[in-house]
Short mmCIF file of C-alpha atoms in Angstrom, two decimals:
data_model
loop_
_atom_site.label_atom_id
_atom_site.label_comp_id
_atom_site.label_asym_id
_atom_site.label_seq_id
_atom_site.Cartn_x
_atom_site.Cartn_y
_atom_site.Cartn_z
CA UNK A 300 -1.22 34.74 5.85
CA UNK A 301 -4.20 36.90 4.93
CA UNK A 302 -7.38 36.44 6.90
CA UNK A 303 -10.94 36.17 5.68
CA UNK A 304 -12.47 35.16 2.41
CA UNK A 305 -9.85 36.91 0.29
CA UNK A 306 -7.49 34.00 0.94
CA UNK A 307 -7.33 31.32 -1.74
CA UNK A 308 -8.71 28.66 0.58
CA UNK A 309 -11.47 26.61 -0.97
CA UNK A 310 -14.19 24.42 0.46
CA UNK A 311 -14.28 21.14 -1.43
CA UNK A 312 -17.71 19.51 -1.62
CA UNK A 313 -16.91 16.13 -3.12
CA UNK A 314 -20.52 15.24 -4.01
CA UNK A 315 -23.69 17.39 -4.20
CA UNK A 316 -25.40 15.51 -1.35
CA UNK A 317 -22.48 15.99 1.08
CA UNK A 318 -23.18 17.85 4.33
CA UNK A 319 -19.47 18.38 5.06
CA UNK A 320 -16.66 19.89 2.99
CA UNK A 321 -12.88 19.58 3.14
CA UNK A 322 -10.79 22.76 3.41
CA UNK A 323 -7.83 23.13 1.04
CA UNK A 324 -5.76 24.89 3.73
CA UNK A 325 -6.07 25.54 7.47
CA UNK A 326 -8.89 27.94 8.43
CA UNK A 327 -8.81 29.64 11.86
CA UNK A 328 -11.87 30.03 14.13
CA UNK A 329 -13.67 33.25 13.31
CA UNK A 330 -12.67 33.31 9.64
CA UNK A 331 -15.39 33.21 6.97
CA UNK A 332 -15.31 31.50 3.59
CA UNK A 333 -17.72 31.86 0.73
CA UNK A 334 -19.61 28.71 -0.10
CA UNK A 335 -22.26 28.50 -2.84
CA UNK A 336 -23.10 32.20 -2.63
CA UNK A 337 -23.21 32.44 1.16
CA UNK A 338 -20.63 33.02 3.87
CA UNK A 339 -19.75 30.21 6.24
CA UNK A 340 -18.27 31.50 9.48
CA UNK A 341 -15.90 28.98 11.09
CA UNK A 342 -16.70 28.28 14.73
CA UNK A 343 -13.54 26.20 15.11
CA UNK A 344 -10.05 25.90 13.63
CA UNK A 345 -10.12 23.40 10.75
CA UNK A 346 -6.69 22.14 9.55
CA UNK A 347 -5.77 21.41 5.93
CA UNK A 348 -7.94 18.67 4.44
CA UNK A 349 -10.15 18.32 7.53
CA UNK A 350 -13.95 18.60 7.50
CA UNK A 351 -16.37 21.41 8.25
CA UNK A 352 -20.18 21.18 8.30
CA UNK A 353 -21.85 23.28 5.57
CA UNK A 354 -25.47 22.55 6.55
CA UNK A 355 -27.04 21.71 9.93
CA UNK A 356 -26.60 18.01 10.83
CA UNK A 357 -28.82 16.55 13.55
CA UNK A 358 -27.53 14.08 16.15
CA UNK A 359 -27.84 10.55 14.72
CA UNK A 360 -27.95 11.77 11.12
CA UNK A 361 -25.44 10.38 8.61
CA UNK A 362 -22.46 12.58 7.84
CA UNK A 363 -21.96 12.52 4.07
CA UNK A 364 -18.68 12.90 2.17
CA UNK A 365 -17.84 11.50 -1.28
CA UNK A 366 -21.62 11.11 -1.61
CA UNK A 367 -21.75 8.35 1.02
CA UNK A 368 -22.30 8.09 4.77
CA UNK A 369 -18.94 8.11 6.55
CA UNK A 370 -20.57 7.63 9.96
CA UNK A 371 -23.21 9.24 12.21
CA UNK A 372 -23.24 12.56 14.07
CA UNK A 373 -23.00 12.05 17.84
CA UNK A 374 -24.36 15.56 18.52
CA UNK A 375 -26.10 18.34 16.63
CA UNK A 376 -23.63 20.07 14.31
CA UNK A 377 -24.04 23.62 12.93
CA UNK A 378 -22.60 24.98 9.66
CA UNK A 379 -19.06 26.22 10.31
CA UNK A 380 -18.33 23.66 13.04
CA UNK A 381 -15.39 21.30 12.81
CA UNK A 382 -16.45 17.67 12.14
CA UNK A 383 -14.17 15.03 13.61
CA UNK A 384 -14.01 12.31 16.31
CA UNK A 385 -15.71 14.59 18.90
CA UNK A 386 -18.98 14.70 16.94
CA UNK A 387 -18.81 11.89 14.36
CA UNK A 388 -18.50 8.12 14.84
CA UNK A 389 -18.17 5.16 12.52
CA UNK A 390 -21.18 2.94 11.85
CA UNK A 391 -18.76 0.01 11.52
CA UNK A 392 -15.81 0.00 13.91
CA UNK A 393 -14.55 2.40 16.60
CA UNK A 394 -11.71 4.80 15.84
CA UNK A 395 -8.59 4.47 17.98
CA UNK A 396 -6.76 7.69 18.86
CA UNK A 397 -4.00 8.52 21.34
CA UNK A 398 -6.21 10.95 23.24
CA UNK A 399 -7.81 9.63 26.39
CA UNK A 400 -11.27 10.83 25.45
CA UNK A 401 -11.58 7.90 23.11
CA UNK A 402 -14.05 5.22 24.11
CA UNK A 403 -11.87 2.48 22.69
CA UNK A 404 -9.05 3.30 25.11
CA UNK A 405 -11.37 3.69 28.10
CA UNK A 406 -12.94 0.27 27.65
CA UNK B 36 12.39 0.36 -21.90
CA UNK B 37 14.79 -2.55 -21.59
CA UNK B 38 13.86 -5.32 -19.16
CA UNK B 39 16.08 -8.00 -17.61
CA UNK B 40 15.12 -11.23 -19.38
CA UNK B 41 14.99 -14.25 -17.04
CA UNK B 42 15.31 -17.85 -18.19
CA UNK B 43 11.62 -18.42 -17.46
CA UNK B 44 10.70 -15.64 -19.90
CA UNK B 45 9.67 -13.07 -17.28
CA UNK B 46 11.07 -9.58 -17.57
CA UNK B 47 12.24 -7.53 -14.60
CA UNK B 48 12.97 -3.84 -14.15
CA UNK B 49 15.66 -4.40 -11.51
CA UNK B 50 18.44 -7.00 -11.30
CA UNK B 51 18.44 -8.05 -7.66
CA UNK B 52 20.36 -10.73 -5.79
CA UNK B 53 18.10 -11.78 -2.92
CA UNK B 54 19.65 -13.10 0.30
CA UNK B 55 16.85 -14.93 2.11
CA UNK B 56 16.90 -16.02 5.74
CA UNK B 57 14.55 -18.93 6.41
CA UNK B 58 14.16 -18.31 10.14
CA UNK B 59 14.92 -15.33 12.40
CA UNK B 60 17.91 -17.27 13.78
CA UNK B 61 19.57 -16.85 10.36
CA UNK B 62 18.60 -13.17 9.95
CA UNK B 63 21.81 -11.66 11.31
CA UNK B 64 24.01 -13.87 9.14
CA UNK B 65 21.93 -13.02 6.04
CA UNK B 66 22.14 -9.30 6.89
CA UNK B 67 25.92 -9.49 7.30
CA UNK B 68 26.33 -11.35 4.00
CA UNK B 69 24.43 -8.61 2.16
CA UNK B 70 25.88 -5.60 4.00
CA UNK B 71 28.88 -4.82 1.74
CA UNK B 72 26.69 -5.09 -1.36
CA UNK B 73 23.62 -3.12 -0.27
CA UNK B 74 24.28 -0.48 -2.92
CA UNK B 75 24.88 -3.09 -5.56
CA UNK B 76 21.37 -4.57 -5.74
CA UNK B 77 21.68 -7.19 -2.98
CA UNK B 78 18.53 -7.22 -0.85
CA UNK B 79 17.62 -9.18 2.29
CA UNK B 80 14.25 -10.93 2.49
CA UNK B 81 13.10 -13.72 4.78
CA UNK B 82 10.59 -15.37 7.07
CA UNK B 83 11.15 -15.24 10.84
CA UNK B 84 9.06 -18.13 12.13
CA UNK B 85 10.39 -21.59 13.00
CA UNK B 86 7.04 -23.31 12.42
CA UNK B 87 6.17 -24.00 8.78
CA UNK B 88 3.42 -22.00 7.06
CA UNK B 89 2.09 -22.71 3.56
CA UNK B 90 1.39 -19.03 2.88
CA UNK B 91 4.94 -17.96 3.82
CA UNK B 92 6.41 -20.77 1.72
CA UNK B 93 4.35 -19.64 -1.26
CA UNK B 94 5.26 -15.97 -0.86
CA UNK B 95 8.98 -16.80 -0.57
CA UNK B 96 8.73 -18.96 -3.68
CA UNK B 97 7.00 -16.15 -5.65
CA UNK B 98 9.62 -13.66 -4.46
CA UNK B 99 12.53 -15.99 -5.28
CA UNK B 100 11.20 -16.28 -8.84
CA UNK B 101 10.09 -12.63 -9.13
CA UNK B 102 11.04 -10.96 -12.42
CA UNK B 103 13.14 -8.32 -10.60
CA UNK B 104 15.17 -11.10 -8.94
CA UNK B 105 18.09 -12.66 -10.81
CA UNK B 106 19.70 -14.91 -8.19
CA UNK B 107 18.91 -16.12 -4.66
CA UNK B 108 21.05 -17.18 -1.70
CA UNK B 109 19.11 -19.08 0.96
CA UNK B 110 20.44 -18.86 4.51
CA UNK B 111 19.15 -21.55 6.85
CA UNK B 112 20.07 -22.20 10.48
CA UNK B 113 19.41 -25.88 9.84
CA UNK B 114 16.74 -27.00 12.27
CA UNK B 115 13.85 -24.66 11.32
CA UNK B 116 10.59 -25.83 9.81
CA UNK B 117 10.86 -23.95 6.50
CA UNK B 118 11.23 -26.40 3.60
CA UNK B 119 14.46 -25.03 2.12
CA UNK B 120 14.75 -27.91 -0.37
CA UNK B 121 11.38 -27.18 -1.96
CA UNK B 122 12.12 -23.44 -2.16
CA UNK B 123 15.53 -24.06 -3.75
CA UNK B 124 13.95 -26.43 -6.28
CA UNK B 125 11.30 -23.89 -7.29
CA UNK B 126 13.93 -21.18 -7.82
CA UNK B 127 16.21 -23.57 -9.71
CA UNK B 128 13.30 -24.66 -11.93
CA UNK B 129 12.84 -20.98 -12.91
CA UNK B 130 16.40 -20.95 -14.26
CA UNK B 131 17.74 -18.57 -11.61
CA UNK B 132 21.02 -19.32 -9.85
CA UNK B 133 20.27 -20.45 -6.27
CA UNK B 134 22.50 -21.63 -3.45
CA UNK B 135 21.70 -22.76 0.09
CA UNK B 136 23.94 -22.22 3.10
CA UNK B 137 23.07 -24.06 6.30
CA UNK B 138 24.75 -22.31 9.21
CA UNK B 139 24.94 -25.43 11.39
CA UNK B 140 26.69 -27.33 8.57
CA UNK B 141 28.89 -24.52 7.26
CA UNK B 142 30.50 -24.01 10.65
CA UNK B 143 28.81 -21.04 12.27
CA UNK B 144 28.41 -17.32 11.79
CA UNK B 145 31.82 -16.27 10.44
CA UNK B 146 32.27 -19.11 7.97
CA UNK B 147 28.72 -18.75 6.65
CA UNK B 148 29.18 -15.01 6.14
CA UNK B 149 32.42 -15.65 4.23
CA UNK B 150 30.90 -18.38 2.09
CA UNK B 151 27.80 -16.25 1.50
CA UNK B 152 29.75 -13.20 0.38
CA UNK B 153 31.83 -15.32 -1.99
CA UNK B 154 28.65 -16.66 -3.60
CA UNK B 155 27.00 -13.22 -3.75
CA UNK B 156 30.07 -11.72 -5.47
CA UNK B 157 29.99 -14.28 -8.25
CA UNK B 158 26.20 -13.92 -8.51
CA UNK B 159 26.51 -10.14 -8.98
CA UNK B 160 29.12 -10.71 -11.70
CA UNK B 161 26.88 -13.25 -13.41
CA UNK B 162 23.87 -10.93 -13.32
CA UNK B 163 25.86 -8.17 -15.00
CA UNK B 164 25.60 -10.18 -18.19
CA UNK B 165 21.85 -10.84 -17.81
CA UNK B 166 20.30 -10.48 -21.27
CA UNK B 167 18.15 -7.37 -21.85
CA UNK B 168 14.94 -7.41 -23.84
CA UNK B 169 12.55 -4.74 -25.07
CA UNK B 170 9.79 -4.38 -22.47
CA UNK B 171 6.42 -2.78 -23.16
CA UNK B 172 3.90 -1.07 -20.88
CA UNK B 173 1.52 -4.00 -21.19
CA UNK B 174 4.15 -6.25 -19.58
CA UNK B 175 4.29 -4.10 -16.45
CA UNK B 176 2.59 -5.04 -13.20
CA UNK B 177 2.00 -2.07 -10.88
CA UNK B 178 0.68 -2.32 -7.32
CA UNK B 179 -0.67 0.47 -5.13
CA UNK B 180 -0.98 1.01 -1.42
CA UNK B 181 -1.69 3.97 0.86
CA UNK B 182 0.11 4.43 4.17
CA UNK B 183 0.21 7.16 6.75
CA UNK B 184 -3.03 8.44 5.27
CA UNK B 185 -4.62 11.72 6.27
CA UNK B 186 -7.62 13.72 5.10
CA UNK B 187 -5.70 14.97 2.05
CA UNK B 188 -4.92 11.41 0.80
CA UNK B 189 -8.40 10.88 -0.57
CA UNK B 190 -8.46 14.38 -2.12
CA UNK B 191 -5.17 14.38 -4.04
CA UNK B 192 -2.69 11.48 -4.10
CA UNK B 193 -5.21 8.61 -4.12
CA UNK B 194 -7.42 9.90 -6.95
CA UNK B 195 -4.25 10.92 -8.85
CA UNK B 196 -2.96 7.34 -8.60
CA UNK B 197 -6.45 6.31 -9.75
CA UNK B 198 -5.95 8.40 -12.90
CA UNK B 199 -2.50 6.81 -13.40
CA UNK B 200 -4.09 3.37 -12.94
CA UNK B 201 -6.68 4.21 -15.63
CA UNK B 202 -3.86 5.17 -18.02
CA UNK B 203 -1.92 1.98 -17.20
CA UNK B 204 -4.95 -0.27 -17.65
CA UNK B 205 -5.85 1.49 -20.92
CA UNK B 206 -2.28 0.83 -22.11
CA UNK B 207 -2.69 -2.89 -21.34
CA UNK B 208 -0.70 -3.03 -18.10
CA UNK B 209 -1.70 -4.93 -14.98
CA UNK B 210 -2.73 -2.82 -11.98
CA UNK B 211 -3.36 -4.19 -8.49
CA UNK B 212 -5.04 -2.43 -5.55
CA UNK B 213 -5.61 -3.97 -2.16
CA UNK B 214 -6.51 -4.01 1.51
CA UNK B 215 -10.12 -5.12 1.62
CA UNK B 216 -10.13 -4.00 5.29
CA UNK B 217 -9.72 -0.44 3.98
CA UNK B 218 -12.48 -0.89 1.43
CA UNK B 219 -15.20 -1.52 4.01
CA UNK B 220 -18.27 0.32 2.78
CA UNK B 221 -17.09 0.37 -0.86
CA UNK B 222 -18.06 -3.20 -1.73
CA UNK B 223 -21.18 -2.28 -3.72
CA UNK B 224 -19.25 0.23 -5.87
CA UNK B 225 -16.65 -2.45 -6.64
CA UNK B 226 -19.37 -5.00 -7.39
CA UNK B 227 -20.81 -2.65 -10.04
CA UNK B 228 -17.37 -2.36 -11.68
CA UNK B 229 -16.74 -6.13 -11.82
CA UNK B 230 -16.60 -7.76 -15.24
CA UNK B 231 -18.96 -10.58 -14.21
CA UNK B 232 -21.81 -10.98 -11.71
CA UNK B 233 -20.00 -13.92 -10.11
CA UNK B 234 -16.85 -11.87 -9.58
CA UNK B 235 -19.00 -9.12 -8.03
CA UNK B 236 -20.28 -11.66 -5.50
CA UNK B 237 -16.74 -12.77 -4.64
CA UNK B 238 -15.62 -9.15 -4.12
CA UNK B 239 -18.56 -8.36 -1.82
CA UNK B 240 -17.80 -11.54 0.18
CA UNK B 241 -14.14 -10.61 0.51
CA UNK B 242 -14.99 -7.20 2.01
CA UNK B 243 -17.53 -8.77 4.38
CA UNK B 244 -14.83 -11.23 5.46
CA UNK B 245 -12.54 -8.27 6.18
CA UNK B 246 -15.24 -6.49 8.21
CA UNK B 247 -15.83 -9.66 10.29
CA UNK B 248 -12.13 -10.19 10.79
CA UNK B 249 -11.44 -6.67 11.98
CA UNK B 250 -14.61 -6.64 14.11
CA UNK B 251 -13.26 -9.66 16.00
CA UNK B 252 -10.23 -7.58 16.95
CA UNK B 253 -12.39 -4.56 17.84
CA UNK B 254 -10.03 -2.50 15.76
CA UNK B 255 -10.06 -1.51 12.14
CA UNK B 256 -7.15 -0.59 9.90
CA UNK B 257 -6.86 2.86 11.40
CA UNK B 258 -3.87 4.45 13.14
CA UNK B 259 -3.92 7.38 15.56
CA UNK B 260 -2.08 9.45 12.94
CA UNK B 261 -4.99 8.94 10.55
CA UNK B 262 -7.26 10.70 13.05
CA UNK B 263 -4.72 13.46 13.77
CA UNK B 264 -4.62 13.94 10.03
CA UNK B 265 -8.35 14.56 9.89
CA UNK B 266 -9.76 11.15 9.02
CA UNK B 267 -12.56 10.38 11.44
CA UNK B 268 -13.94 6.93 10.55
CA UNK B 269 -12.94 3.78 8.65
CA UNK B 270 -15.72 4.57 6.13
CA UNK B 271 -14.07 7.90 5.36
CA UNK B 272 -10.61 6.33 5.12
CA UNK B 273 -12.04 3.60 2.88
CA UNK B 274 -13.60 6.07 0.44
CA UNK B 275 -10.28 7.85 0.13
CA UNK B 276 -8.34 4.59 -0.30
CA UNK B 277 -10.85 3.34 -2.86
CA UNK B 278 -10.10 6.21 -5.23
CA UNK B 279 -6.63 4.68 -5.89
CA UNK B 280 -8.39 2.06 -8.03
CA UNK B 281 -9.44 4.59 -10.69
CA UNK B 282 -12.44 3.93 -12.92
CA UNK B 283 -11.53 0.80 -14.92
CA UNK B 284 -13.59 -2.36 -14.79
CA UNK B 285 -12.31 -4.85 -12.18
CA UNK B 286 -11.01 -7.96 -13.96
CA UNK B 287 -10.39 -10.23 -11.00
CA UNK B 288 -9.95 -10.90 -7.29
CA UNK B 289 -6.60 -12.39 -6.32
CA UNK B 290 -4.86 -13.46 -3.11
CA UNK B 291 -1.20 -13.01 -2.09
CA UNK B 292 1.03 -14.93 -4.50
CA UNK B 293 -1.51 -15.03 -7.35
CA UNK B 294 0.01 -13.41 -10.45
CA UNK B 295 -2.76 -11.90 -12.64
CA UNK B 296 -3.04 -13.82 -15.93
CA UNK B 297 -3.26 -10.73 -18.18
CA UNK B 298 -3.54 -6.96 -18.14
CA UNK B 299 -6.36 -5.21 -16.30
CA UNK B 300 -7.33 -4.04 -12.83
CA UNK B 301 -7.27 -6.55 -9.98
CA UNK B 302 -8.26 -6.41 -6.31
CA UNK B 303 -5.89 -8.18 -3.93
CA UNK B 304 -7.61 -9.77 -0.91
CA UNK B 305 -5.07 -9.63 1.92
CA UNK B 306 -7.33 -10.78 4.77
CA UNK B 307 -6.75 -14.43 5.79
CA UNK B 308 -9.41 -17.12 5.31
CA UNK B 309 -10.88 -19.35 7.96
CA UNK B 310 -10.77 -18.91 11.72
CA UNK B 311 -8.72 -16.07 13.18
CA UNK B 312 -5.31 -17.49 13.94
CA UNK B 313 -2.31 -15.29 13.46
CA UNK B 314 -3.39 -11.85 14.57
CA UNK B 315 -4.01 -8.70 12.57
CA UNK B 316 -4.23 -9.25 8.81
CA UNK B 317 -1.47 -6.75 8.02
CA UNK B 318 0.51 -5.38 10.88
CA UNK B 319 2.18 -2.63 8.86
CA UNK B 320 2.28 -1.22 5.29
CA UNK B 321 5.31 -3.28 4.23
CA UNK B 322 3.46 -6.57 4.74
CA UNK B 323 1.06 -5.42 2.00
CA UNK B 324 3.91 -4.23 -0.20
CA UNK B 325 5.51 -7.68 0.06
CA UNK B 326 2.19 -9.27 -0.94
CA UNK B 327 1.79 -6.92 -3.91
CA UNK B 328 5.32 -7.86 -5.04
CA UNK B 329 4.53 -11.56 -4.57
CA UNK B 330 1.66 -11.00 -7.06
CA UNK B 331 4.26 -9.94 -9.61
CA UNK B 332 4.30 -6.16 -9.08
CA UNK B 333 7.41 -4.66 -10.66
CA UNK B 334 6.85 -1.30 -8.99
CA UNK B 335 4.68 0.05 -6.14
CA UNK B 336 2.79 3.36 -6.03
CA UNK B 337 2.66 4.41 -2.37
CA UNK B 338 0.43 7.35 -1.44
CA UNK B 339 0.93 9.12 1.88
CA UNK B 340 -0.49 12.18 3.63
CA UNK B 341 1.22 12.02 7.01
CA UNK B 342 4.52 11.15 5.37
CA UNK B 343 5.68 7.54 5.23
CA UNK B 344 9.34 7.14 4.29
CA UNK B 345 9.46 3.41 3.51
CA UNK B 346 10.64 1.66 0.38
CA UNK B 347 10.98 -2.06 -0.18
CA UNK B 348 13.30 -4.88 -1.02
CA UNK B 349 12.98 -6.26 -4.59
CA UNK B 350 10.75 -3.58 -6.16
CA UNK B 351 11.04 0.20 -6.35
CA UNK B 352 8.46 2.20 -4.37
CA UNK B 353 7.24 5.51 -5.84
CA UNK B 354 6.00 7.85 -3.10
CA UNK B 355 3.12 10.15 -3.97
CA UNK B 356 2.67 12.77 -1.25
CA UNK B 357 -0.92 13.96 -0.73
CA UNK B 358 -0.37 16.77 1.74
CA UNK B 359 1.48 19.93 0.63
CA UNK B 360 2.64 20.70 4.22
CA UNK B 361 4.05 17.16 4.57
CA UNK B 362 5.76 17.50 1.21
CA UNK B 363 7.57 20.65 2.37
CA UNK B 364 8.85 18.81 5.46
CA UNK B 365 9.74 15.50 3.77
CA UNK B 366 10.42 16.45 0.15
CA UNK B 367 13.58 14.35 0.00
CA UNK B 368 11.56 11.20 0.68
CA UNK B 369 8.88 11.93 -1.93
CA UNK B 370 8.74 11.38 -5.69
CA UNK B 371 5.52 13.23 -6.53
CA UNK B 372 3.94 16.27 -4.86
CA UNK B 373 0.22 15.67 -5.32
CA UNK B 374 -0.47 18.34 -2.69
CA UNK B 375 -0.18 20.85 -5.53
CA UNK B 376 -3.74 19.81 -6.43
CA UNK B 377 -4.98 21.12 -3.07
CA UNK B 378 -3.16 24.41 -3.56
CA UNK B 379 -4.73 24.86 -6.99
CA UNK B 380 -1.35 24.57 -8.74
CA UNK B 381 -1.98 21.34 -10.64
CA UNK B 382 -4.97 19.42 -11.92
CA UNK B 383 -5.74 15.85 -10.91
CA UNK B 384 -5.41 14.63 -14.49
CA UNK B 385 -2.00 16.28 -14.88
CA UNK B 386 -0.65 14.67 -11.70
CA UNK B 387 -2.10 11.32 -12.81
CA UNK B 388 -0.18 11.67 -16.08
CA UNK B 389 2.96 12.69 -14.16
CA UNK B 390 2.71 9.51 -12.06
CA UNK B 391 2.19 7.39 -15.19
CA UNK B 392 5.23 8.92 -16.89
CA UNK B 393 7.31 8.43 -13.75
CA UNK B 394 6.32 4.74 -13.56
CA UNK B 395 7.70 4.27 -17.08
CA UNK B 396 10.94 6.08 -16.20
CA UNK B 397 11.36 4.04 -13.01
CA UNK B 398 10.71 0.90 -15.03
CA UNK B 399 13.42 2.13 -17.36
CA UNK B 400 15.90 2.33 -14.47
CA UNK B 401 15.40 5.75 -12.85
CA UNK B 402 15.87 5.46 -9.07
CA UNK B 403 13.02 6.45 -6.74
CA UNK B 404 13.61 8.59 -3.64
CA UNK B 405 13.39 5.56 -1.33
CA UNK B 406 15.86 3.63 -3.50
CA UNK B 407 18.31 6.54 -3.38
CA UNK B 408 17.97 6.64 0.41
CA UNK B 409 18.71 2.92 0.64
CA UNK B 410 15.28 1.78 1.85
CA UNK B 411 14.89 -2.00 1.54
CA UNK B 412 12.21 -2.82 4.13
CA UNK B 413 10.87 -6.34 4.19
CA UNK B 414 8.44 -8.16 6.49
CA UNK B 415 6.59 -11.46 6.16
CA UNK B 416 4.38 -12.94 8.88
CA UNK B 417 2.11 -15.94 9.40
CA UNK B 418 -1.21 -16.16 7.53
CA UNK B 419 -3.48 -18.77 5.99
CA UNK B 420 -5.49 -18.59 2.77
CA UNK B 421 -7.76 -20.85 0.76
CA UNK B 422 -7.11 -20.83 -3.00
CA UNK B 423 -9.30 -18.38 -4.95
CA UNK B 424 -12.53 -19.74 -6.44
CA UNK B 425 -13.17 -20.10 -10.20
CA UNK B 426 -15.33 -16.95 -10.31
CA UNK B 427 -12.41 -14.77 -9.13
CA UNK B 428 -10.56 -14.75 -12.46
CA UNK B 429 -13.22 -14.84 -15.19
CA UNK B 430 -11.96 -16.33 -18.43
CA UNK B 431 -8.63 -17.40 -16.96
CA UNK B 432 -9.10 -21.14 -17.52
#
């Protein structure tokens, strides 16, 4: 597959106030995509449909998708960084995963 | 389309003989009775527990009188708590042929299987002459569920089903969405869409109940595969799931076994009432599918990103695949490739229309992928519910 911003991968911002976007296909670390007239360089690999930060998000700040808070950042997140269970947690109930890093499994 | 006209006036889109075990101890015998006829519309349903449960009795009664069901064989061990007499009476009162075999009285496994097959054969023959009647879109009840969700579900398949739901509701059909535990965080949006203020209050309460219930377990409706698929939190999963409901006004809040009184969009509350008794509200997707069918759903729209393969007994399941990579791997199990939206090959509205058109064809007899592959999953577990309050179905009185 072609690398860089020539590929037909899009960043989907589902609401104007969102600070994360979904990618329409997998983007590798180091690739750049154009977003609202600027280039976003991906610090991490982001698989199809997963989230990437498009603006800086401070630790404790709500992560917004669909125009609503989908949880809080557990660390500072820079544009281009992958947003998932390692840096975002629910404000309601913990997320259970099969990886041993998860607090739910450790408890 | 031509429906199967039942004696109680309901119209079905399938002509099923249900073989129902009334306790797990009768499950094998029921399965063996149905086995030779599994490709001839004979499906196995049942309740495993020996202790009686009002919810299970109600669901079995609604399923035994479901419009897609034409005849029912009840298979009892003999000593279980399920009230087989009451269930048989309810089915008989609906005008459907019903017969009860009690294994302990019939003389054991082999004799009950023989007697059961003999009854099923004549039931199939009888159903072949079931009268047909013109059936219109507004007579259809369509349920929706998402399972094996990933981050693409809320981008493609779920909003596409939402568009199909809007088309169905506009055409006068009944559309049901569910799983209040996967709508945590969306309660205010649903309140704004409710047709009355009182209904809005009931909907908000139902989601709060779900949040309390799941909090007591320390676990929300979230599987490891959801996270692998890019969903991070229950709020995010909820927002994606919510988009299945489309944009119509919400006409009512129902509970499992409540059949909506007229066309419109309804929310099904699947989280038990009262103290926590019987474990997780829904242990797997098929428990919700069974509940949607018990609310009268003729057909189920099932969205999946990770790639669920399930179907169901009694009602066809249409699988809408959200993720284009999953679709390529599991195409044979899928009916609609909504992942095309992500790849820029189809618009949301077009896929919504495609789903709507497919629902009408399936209602007209076209087999879904899961039907062709022989899927007939069924599961029913213990629960307890209070009846819905008067504000839940405005104007139903």
